[in-house]
Tab-separated table of C-alpha atoms and ligand atoms in Angstrom:
chain	number	residue	atom	x	y	z
A	1	MET	CA	0.263	0.371	0.360
A	2	THR	CA	1.184	3.803	-1.248
A	3	GLU	CA	0.363	6.534	1.382
A	4	LEU	CA	-1.455	7.554	-1.487
A	5	ASP	CA	-3.952	4.361	-0.937
A	6	ASN	CA	-4.582	5.305	2.559
A	7	SER	CA	-8.082	7.510	2.381
A	8	THR	CA	-11.566	5.545	3.022
A	9	ASP	CA	-13.322	3.892	0.257
A	10	LEU	CA	-15.643	7.134	1.294
A	11	GLU	CA	-13.224	10.129	-0.086
A	12	ARG	CA	-12.623	8.110	-3.024
A	13	THR	CA	-16.182	8.072	-4.241
A	14	ALA	CA	-16.221	11.308	-3.351
A	15	ARG	CA	-13.987	13.066	-4.903
A	16	ALA	CA	-14.788	10.762	-7.885
A	17	ALA	CA	-18.061	12.534	-8.001
A	18	ASP	CA	-16.475	16.008	-8.087
A	19	SER	CA	-14.979	14.537	-11.390
A	20	GLY	CA	-18.402	14.554	-13.664
A	21	ALA	CA	-19.103	17.880	-12.219
A	22	ASN	CA	-16.195	19.834	-13.417
A	23	ALA	CA	-16.123	17.071	-16.998
A	24	THR	CA	-19.333	19.080	-17.562
A	25	ARG	CA	-17.577	22.601	-16.963
A	26	VAL	CA	-15.238	21.897	-19.361
A	27	PHE	CA	-17.335	20.699	-22.148
A	28	GLN	CA	-18.761	23.826	-21.621
A	29	SER	CA	-16.567	26.047	-22.531
A	30	LYS	CA	-16.097	23.433	-25.456
A	31	LEU	CA	-18.747	24.437	-27.788
A	32	ALA	CA	-18.551	28.333	-26.888
A	33	GLY	CA	-19.892	29.102	-30.187
A	34	GLY	CA	-23.761	28.525	-31.576
A	35	SER	CA	-25.268	25.192	-34.142
A	36	THR	CA	-24.042	25.535	-37.300
A	37	ILE	CA	-25.871	22.381	-38.084
A	38	PRO	CA	-29.199	23.207	-40.840
A	39	THR	CA	-32.385	22.420	-39.769
A	40	GLU	CA	-33.494	19.463	-41.922
A	41	ARG	CA	-30.730	17.134	-40.488
A	42	VAL	CA	-31.520	18.764	-36.917
A	43	ASP	CA	-35.163	16.656	-38.010
A	44	GLU	CA	-33.895	13.996	-39.253
A	45	VAL	CA	-31.493	12.108	-36.834
A	46	ALA	CA	-33.671	14.168	-33.829
A	47	THR	CA	-36.895	12.091	-35.714
A	48	ALA	CA	-35.119	8.795	-35.793
A	49	ALA	CA	-33.681	9.210	-32.548
A	50	ILE	CA	-37.841	9.536	-30.805
A	51	LYS	CA	-38.920	6.897	-33.322
A	52	ALA	CA	-35.844	4.302	-32.143
A	53	LEU	CA	-36.998	5.169	-28.666
A	54	HIS	CA	-40.680	4.034	-29.280
A	55	ASP	CA	-39.584	1.224	-30.812
A	56	VAL	CA	-38.265	0.646	-26.801
A	57	ILE	CA	-41.142	1.513	-25.505
A	58	ARG	CA	-43.236	-1.004	-27.383
A	59	ASP	CA	-41.365	-3.962	-28.126
A	60	LYS	CA	-40.567	-3.623	-24.130
A	61	GLN	CA	-43.731	-2.830	-22.910
A	62	VAL	CA	-42.561	-0.165	-20.966
A	63	THR	CA	-45.029	0.306	-17.918
A	64	TYR	CA	-46.054	4.524	-15.928
A	65	GLU	CA	-43.567	3.360	-13.285
A	66	GLU	CA	-41.001	3.200	-16.169
A	67	TYR	CA	-41.016	5.785	-17.255
A	68	ASP	CA	-40.944	7.834	-14.343
A	69	TYR	CA	-38.320	6.725	-12.678
A	70	LEU	CA	-36.846	7.627	-16.547
A	71	LYS	CA	-38.016	10.919	-15.962
A	72	LYS	CA	-36.104	11.767	-12.530
A	73	TRP	CA	-32.956	9.690	-13.407
A	74	MET	CA	-32.690	12.272	-16.513
A	75	ILE	CA	-33.555	15.131	-13.647
A	76	GLN	CA	-30.711	14.089	-11.802
A	77	VAL	CA	-27.940	12.912	-14.576
A	78	GLY	CA	-28.510	16.926	-15.486
A	79	LEU	CA	-27.683	18.197	-11.246
A	80	ASP	CA	-25.284	15.888	-10.640
A	81	GLY	CA	-22.244	17.486	-13.976
A	82	GLU	CA	-22.888	13.570	-15.164
A	83	TRP	CA	-24.531	14.270	-19.082
A	84	PRO	CA	-20.664	14.444	-20.414
A	85	LEU	CA	-20.148	11.276	-18.456
A	86	PHE	CA	-22.751	8.759	-19.998
A	87	LEU	CA	-21.872	10.005	-23.437
A	88	ASP	CA	-19.167	8.837	-23.159
A	89	VAL	CA	-19.780	5.758	-21.532
A	90	TRP	CA	-22.941	4.643	-23.432
A	91	LEU	CA	-23.056	6.810	-27.108
A	92	GLU	CA	-19.445	8.185	-28.018
A	93	HIS	CA	-17.559	4.895	-29.738
A	94	VAL	CA	-20.230	4.378	-31.641
A	95	VAL	CA	-19.769	8.013	-33.263
A	96	GLU	CA	-15.848	6.802	-32.831
A	97	GLU	CA	-16.609	4.126	-35.017
A	98	VAL	CA	-19.064	5.788	-37.644
A	99	ALA	CA	-16.690	8.541	-37.592
A	100	ASN	CA	-13.195	6.841	-37.904
A	101	ALA	CA	-14.736	3.820	-40.569
A	102	ASP	CA	-13.143	4.446	-43.564
A	103	ARG	CA	-9.454	5.335	-42.289
A	104	GLU	CA	-6.483	3.404	-43.379
A	105	GLY	CA	-3.925	4.207	-39.868
A	106	SER	CA	-3.526	3.180	-37.096
A	107	LYS	CA	-7.284	2.789	-34.906
A	108	GLY	CA	-8.600	5.459	-32.888
A	109	THR	CA	-10.686	5.114	-30.205
A	110	ILE	CA	-13.282	6.892	-28.123
A	111	GLU	CA	-12.345	11.000	-26.031
A	112	GLY	CA	-14.017	9.863	-22.956
A	113	PRO	CA	-14.820	13.459	-20.227
A	114	TYR	CA	-11.210	14.627	-19.791
A	115	TYR	CA	-9.797	15.510	-22.018
A	116	ILE	CA	-7.563	19.132	-21.037
A	117	PRO	CA	-6.637	21.114	-24.249
A	118	ASP	CA	-2.343	23.017	-24.420
A	119	ALA	CA	-1.246	20.918	-21.800
A	120	PRO	CA	2.745	21.900	-21.028
A	121	MET	CA	5.469	20.736	-24.569
A	122	LEU	CA	7.568	18.250	-23.584
A	123	PRO	CA	10.342	17.486	-25.882
A	124	ALA	CA	10.661	13.364	-27.004
A	125	GLU	CA	12.230	12.206	-24.741
A	126	CYS	CA	10.331	13.527	-21.635
A	127	THR	CA	9.066	12.800	-18.265
A	128	LEU	CA	5.853	13.469	-17.501
A	129	GLU	CA	5.127	15.706	-14.475
A	130	MET	CA	3.626	13.545	-11.358
A	131	ARG	CA	4.629	13.460	-7.810
A	132	ALA	CA	7.967	12.847	-5.574
A	133	ASP	CA	6.057	9.906	-3.623
A	134	GLU	CA	4.547	9.104	-6.864
A	135	PRO	CA	2.970	6.124	-6.724
A	136	GLY	CA	2.268	3.108	-9.528
A	137	THR	CA	5.051	0.983	-11.824
A	138	PRO	CA	6.821	3.741	-14.130
A	139	LEU	CA	6.458	3.470	-17.835
A	140	ARG	CA	8.749	3.936	-20.149
A	141	PHE	CA	5.988	4.188	-23.433
A	142	GLN	CA	8.472	4.770	-26.592
A	143	GLY	CA	7.614	4.948	-30.440
A	144	GLN	CA	7.529	6.613	-33.548
A	145	VAL	CA	5.494	7.907	-36.116
A	146	ARG	CA	4.518	8.135	-39.382
A	147	ALA	CA	2.820	7.973	-42.510
A	148	VAL	CA	0.944	6.188	-44.240
A	149	ASP	CA	3.705	5.395	-46.655
A	150	GLY	CA	6.100	4.635	-43.743
A	151	THR	CA	7.526	8.361	-44.070
A	152	PRO	CA	8.925	9.579	-40.471
A	153	LEU	CA	6.438	12.168	-39.229
A	154	SER	CA	9.597	14.586	-36.784
A	155	ALA	CA	7.335	17.677	-35.334
A	156	ALA	CA	4.510	15.337	-34.341
A	157	VAL	CA	2.380	16.430	-30.884
A	158	VAL	CA	1.427	13.342	-29.088
A	159	ASP	CA	-0.696	14.947	-26.281
A	160	ILE	CA	-1.032	12.542	-23.695
A	161	TRP	CA	-3.305	12.150	-20.869
A	162	HIS	CA	-4.819	9.086	-17.871
A	163	ALA	CA	-5.153	8.907	-14.825
A	164	ASP	CA	-3.114	8.179	-11.355
A	165	ASP	CA	-2.108	4.691	-10.100
A	166	LEU	CA	-5.906	5.093	-8.126
A	167	GLY	CA	-7.942	6.443	-11.421
A	168	PHE	CA	-8.241	10.001	-10.938
A	169	TYR	CA	-7.430	13.009	-13.726
A	170	SER	CA	-5.714	15.876	-12.636
A	171	GLN	CA	-8.031	18.544	-13.253
A	172	PHE	CA	-11.262	16.525	-13.113
A	173	ALA	CA	-10.858	14.723	-9.656
A	174	PRO	CA	-9.203	17.453	-7.357
A	175	GLY	CA	-6.517	17.429	-4.882
A	176	LEU	CA	-4.293	16.427	-7.777
A	177	PRO	CA	-1.426	18.817	-9.595
A	178	GLU	CA	-2.580	20.862	-12.073
A	179	TRP	CA	-0.762	18.622	-15.591
A	180	LEU	CA	-0.392	15.213	-13.368
A	181	PHE	CA	-0.560	12.858	-15.900
A	182	ARG	CA	-1.065	15.762	-19.181
A	183	GLY	CA	1.775	16.215	-21.658
A	184	ARG	CA	2.558	17.760	-25.536
A	185	VAL	CA	5.374	15.261	-26.777
A	186	ILE	CA	7.367	16.644	-29.907
A	187	THR	CA	8.669	14.333	-31.317
A	188	ASP	CA	11.856	14.438	-32.646
A	189	ASP	CA	13.868	14.627	-35.884
A	190	GLU	CA	12.720	10.226	-37.264
A	191	GLY	CA	9.583	10.748	-35.707
A	192	ARG	CA	10.045	9.452	-32.394
A	193	PHE	CA	9.346	9.966	-29.260
A	194	ALA	CA	9.608	8.313	-25.304
A	195	ILE	CA	7.787	9.265	-22.221
A	196	ASN	CA	8.391	8.350	-19.226
A	197	THR	CA	5.346	8.178	-17.164
A	198	MET	CA	3.235	5.424	-14.815
A	199	GLN	CA	1.221	3.010	-15.755
A	200	PRO	CA	-2.241	4.301	-14.940
A	201	ALA	CA	-5.618	2.767	-12.387
A	202	PRO	CA	-8.584	1.175	-14.153
A	203	TYR	CA	-10.745	3.618	-13.241
A	204	GLN	CA	-14.081	3.470	-11.920
A	205	ILE	CA	-17.190	5.569	-13.243
A	206	PRO	CA	-18.186	7.766	-10.168
A	207	THR	CA	-20.849	5.294	-9.221
A	208	ASP	CA	-22.218	7.569	-5.897
A	209	GLY	CA	-24.010	9.932	-8.645
A	210	SER	CA	-26.767	8.770	-10.996
A	211	CYS	CA	-24.628	7.151	-13.662
A	212	GLY	CA	-24.624	5.225	-9.979
A	213	THR	CA	-27.420	4.631	-10.235
A	214	LEU	CA	-28.304	3.310	-13.759
A	215	ILE	CA	-25.222	1.099	-12.814
A	216	THR	CA	-26.237	-0.482	-9.875
A	217	ALA	CA	-30.314	-0.640	-11.226
A	218	ALA	CA	-29.492	-3.025	-14.150
A	219	GLY	CA	-26.542	-4.962	-11.974
A	220	TRP	CA	-23.230	-3.195	-14.178
A	221	HIS	CA	-19.557	-3.466	-12.905
A	222	ALA	CA	-18.731	0.270	-13.690
A	223	TRP	CA	-14.824	-0.239	-14.745
A	224	ARG	CA	-12.793	0.429	-17.826
A	225	PRO	CA	-9.458	-0.838	-17.644
A	226	ALA	CA	-6.607	0.996	-17.070
A	227	HIS	CA	-5.408	3.170	-20.318
A	228	ILE	CA	-3.654	6.035	-21.877
A	229	HIS	CA	-5.187	8.728	-23.670
A	230	LEU	CA	-3.677	10.014	-26.731
A	231	LYS	CA	-4.185	12.167	-29.401
A	232	VAL	CA	-1.120	12.380	-32.618
A	233	SER	CA	-1.063	14.957	-35.710
A	234	ALA	CA	0.451	16.811	-37.673
A	235	PRO	CA	0.555	19.399	-40.219
A	236	ASP	CA	-0.632	18.006	-43.603
A	237	HIS	CA	-2.515	15.099	-41.584
A	238	LEU	CA	-5.202	13.703	-40.098
A	239	LEU	CA	-5.039	13.470	-36.265
A	240	ILE	CA	-6.272	10.441	-34.427
A	241	THR	CA	-8.362	10.628	-31.308
A	242	THR	CA	-7.098	6.956	-29.278
A	243	GLN	CA	-6.556	5.064	-26.455
A	244	LEU	CA	-4.326	2.554	-25.697
A	245	TYR	CA	-4.650	-0.516	-22.562
A	246	PHE	CA	-2.686	-3.869	-20.868
A	247	GLU	CA	-3.337	-6.672	-22.629
A	248	GLY	CA	-4.424	-8.889	-19.660
A	249	GLY	CA	-5.318	-6.613	-17.671
A	250	GLU	CA	-8.482	-6.432	-15.498
A	251	TYR	CA	-11.690	-5.307	-17.554
A	252	VAL	CA	-9.991	-5.637	-21.237
A	253	GLY	CA	-12.939	-7.808	-21.783
A	254	THR	CA	-15.755	-6.099	-20.603
A	255	ASP	CA	-15.057	-2.284	-20.599
A	256	ILE	CA	-17.721	-0.437	-19.928
A	257	ALA	CA	-16.954	2.214	-22.584
A	258	ASP	CA	-16.874	-0.928	-24.975
A	259	ALA	CA	-13.974	1.113	-26.939
A	260	VAL	CA	-11.410	-1.279	-26.323
A	261	LYS	CA	-10.038	-2.841	-30.071
A	262	PRO	CA	-6.969	-5.717	-30.280
A	263	GLU	CA	-4.953	-3.086	-31.854
A	264	LEU	CA	-4.750	-0.756	-29.598
A	265	LEU	CA	-2.702	-3.450	-26.834
A	266	LEU	CA	0.454	-3.180	-25.283
A	267	THR	CA	2.614	-5.219	-24.205
A	268	PRO	CA	4.751	-4.209	-21.854
A	269	THR	CA	8.155	-5.724	-20.715
A	270	PRO	CA	10.071	-5.127	-17.999
A	271	ARG	CA	12.864	-3.296	-18.036
A	272	ALA	CA	16.333	-3.791	-18.586
A	273	ASP	CA	17.270	-1.628	-15.139
A	274	GLY	CA	14.731	-2.978	-13.298
A	275	GLN	CA	12.705	0.386	-13.266
A	276	GLY	CA	9.207	-0.675	-14.120
A	277	ASN	CA	8.878	-1.339	-17.470
A	278	GLU	CA	9.109	-0.278	-21.303
A	279	VAL	CA	7.101	-0.701	-24.439
A	280	THR	CA	6.977	0.468	-28.607
A	281	TYR	CA	3.685	1.643	-30.005
A	282	ASP	CA	3.827	3.697	-33.226
A	283	PHE	CA	0.589	5.526	-34.525
A	284	VAL	CA	0.236	6.063	-38.736
A	285	LEU	CA	-1.253	8.728	-39.458
A	286	ASP	CA	-3.649	8.959	-42.604
A	287	PRO	CA	-2.773	11.852	-45.104
A	288	ALA	CA	-5.401	15.395	-44.536
B	301	DHB	C1	-15.192	7.943	-19.419
B	301	DHB	C2	-13.724	8.318	-17.841
B	301	DHB	C3	-12.758	7.739	-18.783
B	301	DHB	O1	-11.283	7.955	-18.617
B	301	DHB	C4	-13.021	7.925	-20.621
B	301	DHB	O2	-12.022	7.129	-21.136
B	301	DHB	C5	-14.123	7.459	-21.204
B	301	DHB	C6	-15.549	8.149	-20.357
B	301	DHB	C7	-16.410	8.665	-18.130
B	301	DHB	O3	-16.119	8.607	-17.262
B	301	DHB	O4	-17.248	8.735	-18.665
B	302	FE	FE1	-10.168	7.984	-19.174
C-alpha cells in the first residue's frame, strides 16, 4: 500500500463524484459558438432517435412507473453534471466508429470526458509531471509517428493524458497537481518519442452519482480497463484520438465504455535496469 492509498472508500467516492461536475464545466467551454447544423439534419436525426425510443417502449412494454423513474433519473443526471460521463461511456464509441470508418492508419477510439487542451509542451524524450512520491509502476512508453507510406513524421505532437495509480485524472478529481500525467510531446527528426510515466490504474465511473444509480439498478459493473489517452497530430495529416490498454489487464474484455479494440493493446515488458516496464507503440496518420 502506498501513502496515497490511505483514503477511505468514502473519500475516494466523494472525489470521484466531483469529476462529473468538472467534466460538465470543461465541456461547456468547448462549444462556445452557436450550432451550424442545418434544420433538415436536426429533423432527420432527432426524428430517427425519438422513433427508436418509441420502438423500445413498444417492444419492451415500458410502464408508467418505469417512465417516471426515467424522468426522475434524467433530471438527476443533469443536476449531478454527469451528461458528459453518460454520453462518453454509452454512446461515443459508435460516433467514433462512424467518424473513422474510412481511415487506413492507426485505430482511434473515444476521447472521453477528461481531455484538457494546451498541456505543457515536452521534448521527444521526456518525463510527464508527477509527484515526488508518485505511486505505481514506472512505464517507458516509446514509439514513432509515421505517414501511411512509412515516412517518419518529425515535429508531430503526441498529446498524452491518463489517470494516476488510483484511477483519478488531474483537473477533474480534486487534490492532484494541475498537469499531472498530461503533456504534449514533440517527436524528434525521426518521428520518435520516449515518454517516462507511471502505469495508470483501471478507472471506475463515479458510483455515487446518477450514472452509478443506473449501473447499480441494471446490475452492471462500473469499470474501464487501465488506459492511456492520446491525440496524435502532424501538419497535413488527420489527427487521431485514441487510447491504449494493457493486454490481459482487468476489464479489458468488459469495458463499460466498449472502447477497447485488439489493435489498441500494449504488452509492456520489464526494463533491463529494473525501473518498471517499457513498451513500444507506433502511430500511423492518414493524409489530411
Ligand atoms: C469516462 C472516463 C474515461 O476515462 C474515459 O476514457 C471514457 C469515459 C467517463 O467517465 O465517462
Ligand atoms: Fe479515460
